[in-house]
XYZ file of C-alpha atoms in Angstrom:
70
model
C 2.450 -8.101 -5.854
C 5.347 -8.587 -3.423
C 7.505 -6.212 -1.082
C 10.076 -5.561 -3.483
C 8.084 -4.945 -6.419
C 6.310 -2.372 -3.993
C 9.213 -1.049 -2.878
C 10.159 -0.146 -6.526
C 7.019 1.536 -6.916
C 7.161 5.178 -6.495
C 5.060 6.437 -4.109
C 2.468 8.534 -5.103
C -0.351 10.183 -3.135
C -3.809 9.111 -3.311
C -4.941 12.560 -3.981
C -2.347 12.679 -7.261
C -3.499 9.110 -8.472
C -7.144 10.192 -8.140
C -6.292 13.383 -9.861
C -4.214 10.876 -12.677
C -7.335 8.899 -13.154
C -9.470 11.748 -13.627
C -7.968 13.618 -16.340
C -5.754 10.578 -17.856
C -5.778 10.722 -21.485
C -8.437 7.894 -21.785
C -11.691 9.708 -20.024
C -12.813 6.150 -17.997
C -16.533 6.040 -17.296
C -17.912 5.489 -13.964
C -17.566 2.311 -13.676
C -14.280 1.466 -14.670
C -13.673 4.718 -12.632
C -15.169 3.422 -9.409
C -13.224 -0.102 -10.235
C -10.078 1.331 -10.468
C -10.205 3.456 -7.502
C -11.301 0.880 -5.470
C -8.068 -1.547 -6.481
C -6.339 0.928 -5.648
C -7.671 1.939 -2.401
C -7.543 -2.368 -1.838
C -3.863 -2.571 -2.485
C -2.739 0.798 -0.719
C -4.654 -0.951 2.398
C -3.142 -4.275 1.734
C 0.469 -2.503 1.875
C -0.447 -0.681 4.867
C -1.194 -3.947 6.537
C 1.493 -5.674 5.636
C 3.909 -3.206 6.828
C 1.952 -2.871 10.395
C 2.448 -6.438 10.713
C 6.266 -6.136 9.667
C 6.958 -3.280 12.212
C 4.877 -5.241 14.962
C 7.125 -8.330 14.065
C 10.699 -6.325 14.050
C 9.581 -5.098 17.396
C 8.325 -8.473 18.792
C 11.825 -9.934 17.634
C 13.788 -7.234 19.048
C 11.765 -7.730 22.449
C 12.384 -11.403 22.441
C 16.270 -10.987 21.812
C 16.004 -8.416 24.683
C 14.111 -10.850 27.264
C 16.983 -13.298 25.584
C 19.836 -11.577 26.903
C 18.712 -10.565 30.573
């Protein structure tokens, strides 16, 4: 998925999507319970990444500009 179509996704709380998987209206046995959690555990860590490596490249740019203008 990219960064804007994750940006459009409200944010929601792990705690509220695990509660939303729980007691969705199709019971989801533990299996496809387990699966789902864990793609969503995987791409809540692969946003998290990606923005650490954003802010870590913002602030390497804005050192470089800095070291730039001295």
């Amino acid at each position: 998925m990219t960064q804007q179509a994750e940006a459009s996704r409200p944010h929601i709380p792990l705690q509220d999507r695990l509660a939303q998987l729980l007691n969705g209206p199709v019971a989801l046995d533990k299996r496809a319970l387990l699966g789902t959690l864990c793609a969503e555990v995987d791409r809540r860590e692969a946003v998290a990444y990606a923005a650490g490596w954003n802010d870590a490249l913002a602030t390497t740019r804005r050192g470089s500009r800095r070291a730039d203008d001295a």
